[in-house]
PDB file of C-alpha atoms in Angstrom:
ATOM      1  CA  UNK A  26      47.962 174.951 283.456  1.00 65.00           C
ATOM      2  CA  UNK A  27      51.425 172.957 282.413  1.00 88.00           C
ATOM      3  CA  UNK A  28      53.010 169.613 283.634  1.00 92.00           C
ATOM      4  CA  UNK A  29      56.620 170.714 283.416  1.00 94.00           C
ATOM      5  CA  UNK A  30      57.719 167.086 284.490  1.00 92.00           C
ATOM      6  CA  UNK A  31      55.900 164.030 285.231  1.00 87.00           C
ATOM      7  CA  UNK A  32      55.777 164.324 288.718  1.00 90.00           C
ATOM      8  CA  UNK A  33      54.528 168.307 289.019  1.00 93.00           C
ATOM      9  CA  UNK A  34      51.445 170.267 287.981  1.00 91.00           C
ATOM     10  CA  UNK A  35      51.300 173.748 287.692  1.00 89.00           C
ATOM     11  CA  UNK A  36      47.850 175.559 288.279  1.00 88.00           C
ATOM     12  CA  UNK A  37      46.333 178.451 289.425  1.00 88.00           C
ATOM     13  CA  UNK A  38      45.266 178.795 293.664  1.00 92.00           C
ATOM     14  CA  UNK A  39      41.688 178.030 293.968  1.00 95.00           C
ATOM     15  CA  UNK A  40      39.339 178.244 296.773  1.00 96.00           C
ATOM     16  CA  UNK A  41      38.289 174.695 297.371  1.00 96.00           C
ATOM     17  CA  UNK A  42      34.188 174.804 296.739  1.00 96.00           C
ATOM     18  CA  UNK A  43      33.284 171.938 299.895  1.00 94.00           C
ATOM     19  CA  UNK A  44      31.326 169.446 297.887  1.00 96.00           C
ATOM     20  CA  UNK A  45      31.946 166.335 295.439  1.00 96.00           C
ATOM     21  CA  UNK A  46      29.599 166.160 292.860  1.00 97.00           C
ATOM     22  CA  UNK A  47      29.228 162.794 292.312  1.00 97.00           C
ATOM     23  CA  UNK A  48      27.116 161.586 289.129  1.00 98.00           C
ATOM     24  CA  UNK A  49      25.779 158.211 288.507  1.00 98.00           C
ATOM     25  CA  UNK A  50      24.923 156.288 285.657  1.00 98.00           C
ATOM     26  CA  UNK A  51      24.114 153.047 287.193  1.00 98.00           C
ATOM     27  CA  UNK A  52      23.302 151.396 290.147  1.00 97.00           C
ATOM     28  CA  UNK A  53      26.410 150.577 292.027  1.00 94.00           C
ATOM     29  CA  UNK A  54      28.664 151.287 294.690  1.00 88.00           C
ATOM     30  CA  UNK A  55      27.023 152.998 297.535  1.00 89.00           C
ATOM     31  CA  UNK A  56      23.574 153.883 295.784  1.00 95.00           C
ATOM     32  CA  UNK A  57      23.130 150.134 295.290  1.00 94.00           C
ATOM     33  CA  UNK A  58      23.713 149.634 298.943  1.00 91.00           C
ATOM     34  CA  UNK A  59      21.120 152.085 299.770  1.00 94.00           C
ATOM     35  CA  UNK A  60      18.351 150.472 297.471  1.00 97.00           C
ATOM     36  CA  UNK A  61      19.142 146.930 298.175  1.00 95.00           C
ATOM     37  CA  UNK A  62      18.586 148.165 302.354  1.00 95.00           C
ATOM     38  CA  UNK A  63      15.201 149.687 300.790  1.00 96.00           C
ATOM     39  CA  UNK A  64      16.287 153.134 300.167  1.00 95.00           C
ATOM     40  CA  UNK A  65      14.321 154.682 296.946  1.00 96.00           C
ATOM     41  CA  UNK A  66      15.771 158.263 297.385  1.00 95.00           C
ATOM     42  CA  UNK A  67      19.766 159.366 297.473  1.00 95.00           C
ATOM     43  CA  UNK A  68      20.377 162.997 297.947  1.00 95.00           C
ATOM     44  CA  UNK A  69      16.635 163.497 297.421  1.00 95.00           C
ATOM     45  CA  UNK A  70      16.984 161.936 294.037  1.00 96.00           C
ATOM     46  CA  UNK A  71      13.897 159.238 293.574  1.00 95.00           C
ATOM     47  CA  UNK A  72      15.335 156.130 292.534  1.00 96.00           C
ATOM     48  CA  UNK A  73      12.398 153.571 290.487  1.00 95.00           C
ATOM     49  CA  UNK A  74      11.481 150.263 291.863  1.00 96.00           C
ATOM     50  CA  UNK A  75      12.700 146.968 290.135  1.00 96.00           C
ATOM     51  CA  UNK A  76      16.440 148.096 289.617  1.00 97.00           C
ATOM     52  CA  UNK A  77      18.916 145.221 290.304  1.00 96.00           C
ATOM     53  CA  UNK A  78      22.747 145.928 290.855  1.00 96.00           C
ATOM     54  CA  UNK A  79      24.639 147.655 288.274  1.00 97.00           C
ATOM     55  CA  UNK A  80      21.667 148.128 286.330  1.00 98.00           C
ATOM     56  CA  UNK A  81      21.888 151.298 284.047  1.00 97.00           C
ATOM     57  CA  UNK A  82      19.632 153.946 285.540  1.00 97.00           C
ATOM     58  CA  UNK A  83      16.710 155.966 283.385  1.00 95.00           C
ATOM     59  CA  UNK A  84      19.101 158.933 283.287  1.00 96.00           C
ATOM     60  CA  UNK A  85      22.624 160.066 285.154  1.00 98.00           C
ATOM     61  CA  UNK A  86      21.709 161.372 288.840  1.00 98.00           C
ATOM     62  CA  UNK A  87      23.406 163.830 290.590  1.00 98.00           C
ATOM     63  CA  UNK A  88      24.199 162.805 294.507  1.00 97.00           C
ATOM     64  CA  UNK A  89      26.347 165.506 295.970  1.00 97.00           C
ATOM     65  CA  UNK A  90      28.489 164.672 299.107  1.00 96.00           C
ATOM     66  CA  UNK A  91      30.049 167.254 301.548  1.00 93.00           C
ATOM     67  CA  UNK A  92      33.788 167.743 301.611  1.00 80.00           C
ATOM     68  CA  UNK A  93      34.287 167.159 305.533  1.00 70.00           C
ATOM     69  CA  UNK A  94      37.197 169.070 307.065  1.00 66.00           C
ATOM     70  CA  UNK A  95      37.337 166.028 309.544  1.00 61.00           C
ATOM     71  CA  UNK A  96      35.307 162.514 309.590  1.00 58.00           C
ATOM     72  CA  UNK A  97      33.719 160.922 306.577  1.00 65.00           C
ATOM     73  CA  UNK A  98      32.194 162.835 304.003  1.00 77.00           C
ATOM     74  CA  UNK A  99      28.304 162.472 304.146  1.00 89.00           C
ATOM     75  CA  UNK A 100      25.465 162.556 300.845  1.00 93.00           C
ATOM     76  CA  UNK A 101      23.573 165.839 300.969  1.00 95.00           C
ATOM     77  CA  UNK A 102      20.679 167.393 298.479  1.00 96.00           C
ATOM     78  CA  UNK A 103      20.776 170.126 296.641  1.00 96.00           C
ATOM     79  CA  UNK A 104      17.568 171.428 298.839  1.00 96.00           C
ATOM     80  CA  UNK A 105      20.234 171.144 302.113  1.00 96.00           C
ATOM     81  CA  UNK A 106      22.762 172.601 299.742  1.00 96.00           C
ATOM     82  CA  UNK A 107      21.258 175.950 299.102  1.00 97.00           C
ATOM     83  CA  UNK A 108      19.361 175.606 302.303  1.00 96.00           C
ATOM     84  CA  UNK A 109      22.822 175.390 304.366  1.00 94.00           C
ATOM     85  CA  UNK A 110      24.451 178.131 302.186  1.00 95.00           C
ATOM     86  CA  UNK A 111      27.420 175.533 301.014  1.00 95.00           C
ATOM     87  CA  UNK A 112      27.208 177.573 297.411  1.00 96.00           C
ATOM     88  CA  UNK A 113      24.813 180.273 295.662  1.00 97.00           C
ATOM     89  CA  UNK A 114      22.027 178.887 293.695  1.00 97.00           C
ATOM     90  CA  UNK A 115      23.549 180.554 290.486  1.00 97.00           C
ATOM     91  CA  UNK A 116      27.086 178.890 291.564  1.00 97.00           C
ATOM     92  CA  UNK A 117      25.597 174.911 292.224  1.00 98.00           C
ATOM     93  CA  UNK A 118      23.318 175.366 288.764  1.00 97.00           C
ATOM     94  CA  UNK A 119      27.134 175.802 287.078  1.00 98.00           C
ATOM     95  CA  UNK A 120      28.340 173.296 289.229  1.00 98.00           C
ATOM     96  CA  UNK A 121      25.491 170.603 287.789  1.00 98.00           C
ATOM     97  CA  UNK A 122      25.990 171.831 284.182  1.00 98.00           C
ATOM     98  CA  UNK A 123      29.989 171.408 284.430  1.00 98.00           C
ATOM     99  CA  UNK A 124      29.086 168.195 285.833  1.00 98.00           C
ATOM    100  CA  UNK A 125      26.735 166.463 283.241  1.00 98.00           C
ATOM    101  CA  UNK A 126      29.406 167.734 280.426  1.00 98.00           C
ATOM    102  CA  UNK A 127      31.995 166.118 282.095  1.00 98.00           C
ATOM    103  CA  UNK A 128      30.192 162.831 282.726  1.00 98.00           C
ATOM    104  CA  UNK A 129      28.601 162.840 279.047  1.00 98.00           C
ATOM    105  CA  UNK A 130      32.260 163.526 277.501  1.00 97.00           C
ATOM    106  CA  UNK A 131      33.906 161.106 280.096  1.00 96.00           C
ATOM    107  CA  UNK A 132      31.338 158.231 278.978  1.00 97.00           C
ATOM    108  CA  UNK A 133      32.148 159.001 275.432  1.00 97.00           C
ATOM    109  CA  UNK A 134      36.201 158.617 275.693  1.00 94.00           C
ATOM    110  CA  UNK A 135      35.172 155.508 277.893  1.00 95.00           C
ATOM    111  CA  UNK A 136      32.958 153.888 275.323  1.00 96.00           C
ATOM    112  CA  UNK A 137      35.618 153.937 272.644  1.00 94.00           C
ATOM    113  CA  UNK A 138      37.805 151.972 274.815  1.00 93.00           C
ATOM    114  CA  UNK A 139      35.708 149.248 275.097  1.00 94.00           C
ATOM    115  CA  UNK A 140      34.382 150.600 278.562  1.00 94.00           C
ATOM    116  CA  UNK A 141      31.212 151.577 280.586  1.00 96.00           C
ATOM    117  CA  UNK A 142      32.083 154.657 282.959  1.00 96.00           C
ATOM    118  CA  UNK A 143      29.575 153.612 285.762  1.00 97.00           C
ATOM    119  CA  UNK A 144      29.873 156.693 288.028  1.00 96.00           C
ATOM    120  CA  UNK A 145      32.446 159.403 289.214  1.00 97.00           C
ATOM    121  CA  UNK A 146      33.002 162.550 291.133  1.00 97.00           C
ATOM    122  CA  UNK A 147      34.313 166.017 290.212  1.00 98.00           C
ATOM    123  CA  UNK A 148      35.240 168.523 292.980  1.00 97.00           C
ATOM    124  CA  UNK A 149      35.559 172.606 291.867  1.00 97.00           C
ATOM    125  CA  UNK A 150      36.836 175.608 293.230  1.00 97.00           C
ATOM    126  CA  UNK A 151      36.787 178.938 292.595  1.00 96.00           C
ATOM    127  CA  UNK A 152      39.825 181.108 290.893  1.00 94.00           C
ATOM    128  CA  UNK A 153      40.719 184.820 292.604  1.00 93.00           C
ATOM    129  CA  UNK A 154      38.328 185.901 289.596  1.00 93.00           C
ATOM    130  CA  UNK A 155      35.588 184.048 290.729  1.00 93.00           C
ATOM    131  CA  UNK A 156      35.299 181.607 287.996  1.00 95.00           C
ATOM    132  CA  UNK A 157      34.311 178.221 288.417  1.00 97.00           C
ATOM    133  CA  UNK A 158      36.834 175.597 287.509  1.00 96.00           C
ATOM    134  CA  UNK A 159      37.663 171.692 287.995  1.00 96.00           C
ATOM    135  CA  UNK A 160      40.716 171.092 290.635  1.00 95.00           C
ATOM    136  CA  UNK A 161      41.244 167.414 291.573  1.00 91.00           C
ATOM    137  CA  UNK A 162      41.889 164.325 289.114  1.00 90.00           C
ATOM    138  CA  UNK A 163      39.007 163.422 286.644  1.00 93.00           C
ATOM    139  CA  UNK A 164      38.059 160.281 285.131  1.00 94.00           C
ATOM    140  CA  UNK A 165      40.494 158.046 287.347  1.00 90.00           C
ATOM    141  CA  UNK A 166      40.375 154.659 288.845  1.00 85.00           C
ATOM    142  CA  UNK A 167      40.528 156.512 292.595  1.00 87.00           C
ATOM    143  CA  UNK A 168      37.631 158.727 291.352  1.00 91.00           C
ATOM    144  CA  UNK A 169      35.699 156.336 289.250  1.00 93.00           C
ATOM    145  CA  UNK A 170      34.283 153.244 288.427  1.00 92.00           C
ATOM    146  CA  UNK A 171      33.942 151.378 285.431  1.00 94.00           C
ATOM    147  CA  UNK A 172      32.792 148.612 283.848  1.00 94.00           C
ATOM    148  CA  UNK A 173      33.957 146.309 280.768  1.00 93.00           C
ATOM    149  CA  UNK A 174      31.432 146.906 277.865  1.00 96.00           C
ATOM    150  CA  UNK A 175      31.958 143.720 276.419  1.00 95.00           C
ATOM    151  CA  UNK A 176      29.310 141.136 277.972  1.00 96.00           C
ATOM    152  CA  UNK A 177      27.859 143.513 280.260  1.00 97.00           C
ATOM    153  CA  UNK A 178      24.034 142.753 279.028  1.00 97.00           C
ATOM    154  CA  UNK A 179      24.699 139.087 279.268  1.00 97.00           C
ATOM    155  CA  UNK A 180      25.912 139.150 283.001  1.00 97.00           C
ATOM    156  CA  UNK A 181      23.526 141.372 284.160  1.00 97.00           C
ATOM    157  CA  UNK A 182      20.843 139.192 282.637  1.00 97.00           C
ATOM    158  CA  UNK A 183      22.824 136.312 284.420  1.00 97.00           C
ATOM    159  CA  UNK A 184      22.715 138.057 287.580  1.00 95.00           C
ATOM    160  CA  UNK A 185      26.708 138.124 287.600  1.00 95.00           C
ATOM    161  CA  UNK A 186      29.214 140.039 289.094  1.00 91.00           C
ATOM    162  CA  UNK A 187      30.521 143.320 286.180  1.00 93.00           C
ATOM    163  CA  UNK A 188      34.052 143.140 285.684  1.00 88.00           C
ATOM    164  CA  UNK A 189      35.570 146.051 286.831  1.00 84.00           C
ATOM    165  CA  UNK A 190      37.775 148.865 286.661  1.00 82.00           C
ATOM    166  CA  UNK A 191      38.578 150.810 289.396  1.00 80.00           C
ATOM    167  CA  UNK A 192      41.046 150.775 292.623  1.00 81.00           C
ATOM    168  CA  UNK A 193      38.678 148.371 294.544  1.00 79.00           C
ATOM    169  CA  UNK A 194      41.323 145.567 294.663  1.00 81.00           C
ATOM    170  CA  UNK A 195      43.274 148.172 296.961  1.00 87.00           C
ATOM    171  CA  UNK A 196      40.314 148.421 299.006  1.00 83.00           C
ATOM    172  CA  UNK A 197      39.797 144.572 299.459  1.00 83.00           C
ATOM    173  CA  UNK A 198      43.673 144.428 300.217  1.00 89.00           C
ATOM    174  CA  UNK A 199      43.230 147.223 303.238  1.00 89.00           C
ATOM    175  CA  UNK A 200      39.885 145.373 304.251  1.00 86.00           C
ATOM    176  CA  UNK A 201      41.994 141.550 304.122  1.00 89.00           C
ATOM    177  CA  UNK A 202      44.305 143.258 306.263  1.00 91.00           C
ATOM    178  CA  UNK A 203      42.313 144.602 308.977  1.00 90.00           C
ATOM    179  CA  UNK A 204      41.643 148.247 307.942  1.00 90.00           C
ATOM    180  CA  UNK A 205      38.408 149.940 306.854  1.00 83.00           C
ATOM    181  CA  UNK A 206      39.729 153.013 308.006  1.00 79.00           C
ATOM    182  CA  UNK A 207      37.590 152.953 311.372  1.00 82.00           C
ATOM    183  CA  UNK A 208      38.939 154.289 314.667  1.00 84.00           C
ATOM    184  CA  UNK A 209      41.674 152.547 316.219  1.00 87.00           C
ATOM    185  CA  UNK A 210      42.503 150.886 313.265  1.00 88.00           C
ATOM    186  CA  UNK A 211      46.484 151.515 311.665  1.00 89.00           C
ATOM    187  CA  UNK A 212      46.751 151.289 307.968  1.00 89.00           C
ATOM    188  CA  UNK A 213      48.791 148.133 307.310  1.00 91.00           C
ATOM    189  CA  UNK A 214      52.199 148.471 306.121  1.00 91.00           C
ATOM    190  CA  UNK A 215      52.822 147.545 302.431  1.00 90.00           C
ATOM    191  CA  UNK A 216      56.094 145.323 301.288  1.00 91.00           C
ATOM    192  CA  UNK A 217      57.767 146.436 298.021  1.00 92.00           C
ATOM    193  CA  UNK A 218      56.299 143.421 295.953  1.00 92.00           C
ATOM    194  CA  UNK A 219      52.956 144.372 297.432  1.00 89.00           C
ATOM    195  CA  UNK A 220      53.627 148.210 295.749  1.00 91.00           C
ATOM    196  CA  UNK A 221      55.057 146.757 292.477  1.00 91.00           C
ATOM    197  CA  UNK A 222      51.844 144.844 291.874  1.00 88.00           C
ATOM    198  CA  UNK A 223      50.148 147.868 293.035  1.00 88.00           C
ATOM    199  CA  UNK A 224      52.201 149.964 290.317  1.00 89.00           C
ATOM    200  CA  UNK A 225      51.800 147.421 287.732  1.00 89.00           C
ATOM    201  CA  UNK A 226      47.832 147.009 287.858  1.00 84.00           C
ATOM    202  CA  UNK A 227      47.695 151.194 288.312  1.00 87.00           C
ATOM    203  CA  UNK A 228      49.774 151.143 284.766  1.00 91.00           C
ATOM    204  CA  UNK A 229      46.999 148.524 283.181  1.00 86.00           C
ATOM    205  CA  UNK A 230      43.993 150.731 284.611  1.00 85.00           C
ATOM    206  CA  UNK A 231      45.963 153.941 282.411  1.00 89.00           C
ATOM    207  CA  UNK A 232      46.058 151.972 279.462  1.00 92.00           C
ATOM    208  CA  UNK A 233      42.801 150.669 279.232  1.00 88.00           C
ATOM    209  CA  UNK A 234      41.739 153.980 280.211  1.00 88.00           C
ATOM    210  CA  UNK A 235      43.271 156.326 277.787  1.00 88.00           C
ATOM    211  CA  UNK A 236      44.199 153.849 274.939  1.00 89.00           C
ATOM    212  CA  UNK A 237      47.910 154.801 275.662  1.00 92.00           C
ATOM    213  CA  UNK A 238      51.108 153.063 276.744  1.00 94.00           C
ATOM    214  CA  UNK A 239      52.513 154.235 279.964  1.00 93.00           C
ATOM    215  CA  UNK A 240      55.910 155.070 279.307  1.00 89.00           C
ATOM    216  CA  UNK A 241      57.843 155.068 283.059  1.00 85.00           C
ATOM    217  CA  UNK A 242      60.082 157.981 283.390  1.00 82.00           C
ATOM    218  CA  UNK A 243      63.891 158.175 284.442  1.00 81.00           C
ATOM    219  CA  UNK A 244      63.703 158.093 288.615  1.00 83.00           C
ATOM    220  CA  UNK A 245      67.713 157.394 288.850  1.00 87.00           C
ATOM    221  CA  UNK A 246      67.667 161.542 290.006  1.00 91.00           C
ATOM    222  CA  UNK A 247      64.449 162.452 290.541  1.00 93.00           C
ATOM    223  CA  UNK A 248      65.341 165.542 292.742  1.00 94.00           C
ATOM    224  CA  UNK A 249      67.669 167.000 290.070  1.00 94.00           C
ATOM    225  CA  UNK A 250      65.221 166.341 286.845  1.00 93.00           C
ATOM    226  CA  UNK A 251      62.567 167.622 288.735  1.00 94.00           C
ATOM    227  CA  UNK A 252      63.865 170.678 289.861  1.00 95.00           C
ATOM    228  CA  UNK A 253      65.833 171.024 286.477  1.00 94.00           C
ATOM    229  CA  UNK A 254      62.303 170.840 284.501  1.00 93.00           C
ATOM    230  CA  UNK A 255      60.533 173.286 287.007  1.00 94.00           C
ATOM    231  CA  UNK A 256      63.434 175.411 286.514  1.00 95.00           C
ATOM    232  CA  UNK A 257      63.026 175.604 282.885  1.00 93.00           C
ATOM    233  CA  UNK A 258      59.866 176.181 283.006  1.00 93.00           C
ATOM    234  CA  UNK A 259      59.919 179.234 285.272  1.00 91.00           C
ATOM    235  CA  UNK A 260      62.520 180.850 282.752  1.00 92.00           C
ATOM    236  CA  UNK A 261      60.453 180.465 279.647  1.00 83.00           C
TER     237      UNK A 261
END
């Protein structure tokens, strides 16, 4: 409801609603890995033959995963949805709505900065009214992927790799260092010129993202602006 200071968020309690929509607009990511093993359905979406990698699909799908309290969360249908109870059928018909908005305004901002957002997830809860609303980040490079609009048709008809946008060169930094985030495995540790290039790349995705400069904030006394804003805040 307010951002007080940079580092807080304000919002109402929610009851967490245990899936992630996730909607797709192309084949990438973990649908392509399906197809390419010979997979034409995902979340009992049917999925055309003669797609190649990070080709745009006929239409966005929806391919809902379950919020696991423990272990990996794992792709479910909206037949297993209802069928299991996770939400209403009145409730998941809101939830699909919200989420085709979001994704059609979301490729909209995206396609004004120069960008092609390939897929995403959204996850909802509900407030002590019983209204459905968004709670988690939208739109960013830990949620989604995208690609560079410029000379996408021309690598795809190469057969290229897309240049993207998204945290995967985290991911292939954890993978380099021996974690996938399988048991046994300890997440390696990170040296401060490893997190400054971290920080610096995380400030590039924002900018291409929302067209904005990322101005850093004053962290000399974090503690004292923080509680100084919140305090401020409360008294309005």
């Amino acid at each position: 409801e307010a951002i007080p200071d940079p580092s807080v968020a304000i919002g109402k309690a929610c009851e967490p609603i245990k899936l992630e929509m996730v909607i797709r607009g192309y084949l990438a990511g973990h649908a392509w890995r399906t197809y390419k093993a010979g997979g034409r359905e995902l979340c009992g979406v049917k999925l055309p033959d003669g797609l190649k990698q990070n080709d745009r699909l006929p239409e966005p799908i929806i391919t809902p995963a379950t919020k696991a309290d423990e272990g990996h969360d794992e792709d479910i249908s909206k037949e297993n949805i209802l069928l299991k109870g996770i939400v209403s059928k009145e409730d998941y018909e809101v939830l699909e709505q919200y989420t085709r908005a979001l994704f059609k305004k979301g490729t909209e901002i995206a396609a004004e900065r120069g960008l092609i957002l390939v897929d995403t997830k959204y996850e909802f809860g509900k407030t002590k009214d019983g209204k459905i609303v968004l709670i988690d980040e939208i739109h960013t490079p830990d949620s989604s992927r995208y690609f560079y609009a410029d000379g996408y048709e021309d690598r795809q008809a190469r057969g290229e790799a897309q240049k993207q946008l998204s945290k995967e060169f985290v991911r292939q930094w954890l993978i380099a260092n021996g974690f996938q985030g399988l048991e046994g495995q300890s997440v390696p540790e990170m040296n401060e010129e490893k997190i400054n290039e971290i920080s610096e790349r995380y400030i590039e995705l924002y900018e291409n993202i929302t067209g904005e400069n990322f101005v850093k904030s004053d962290v000399s006394n974090i503690t004292e602006r923080i509680e100084k804003n919140v305090l401020s805040f409360l008294n309005k």
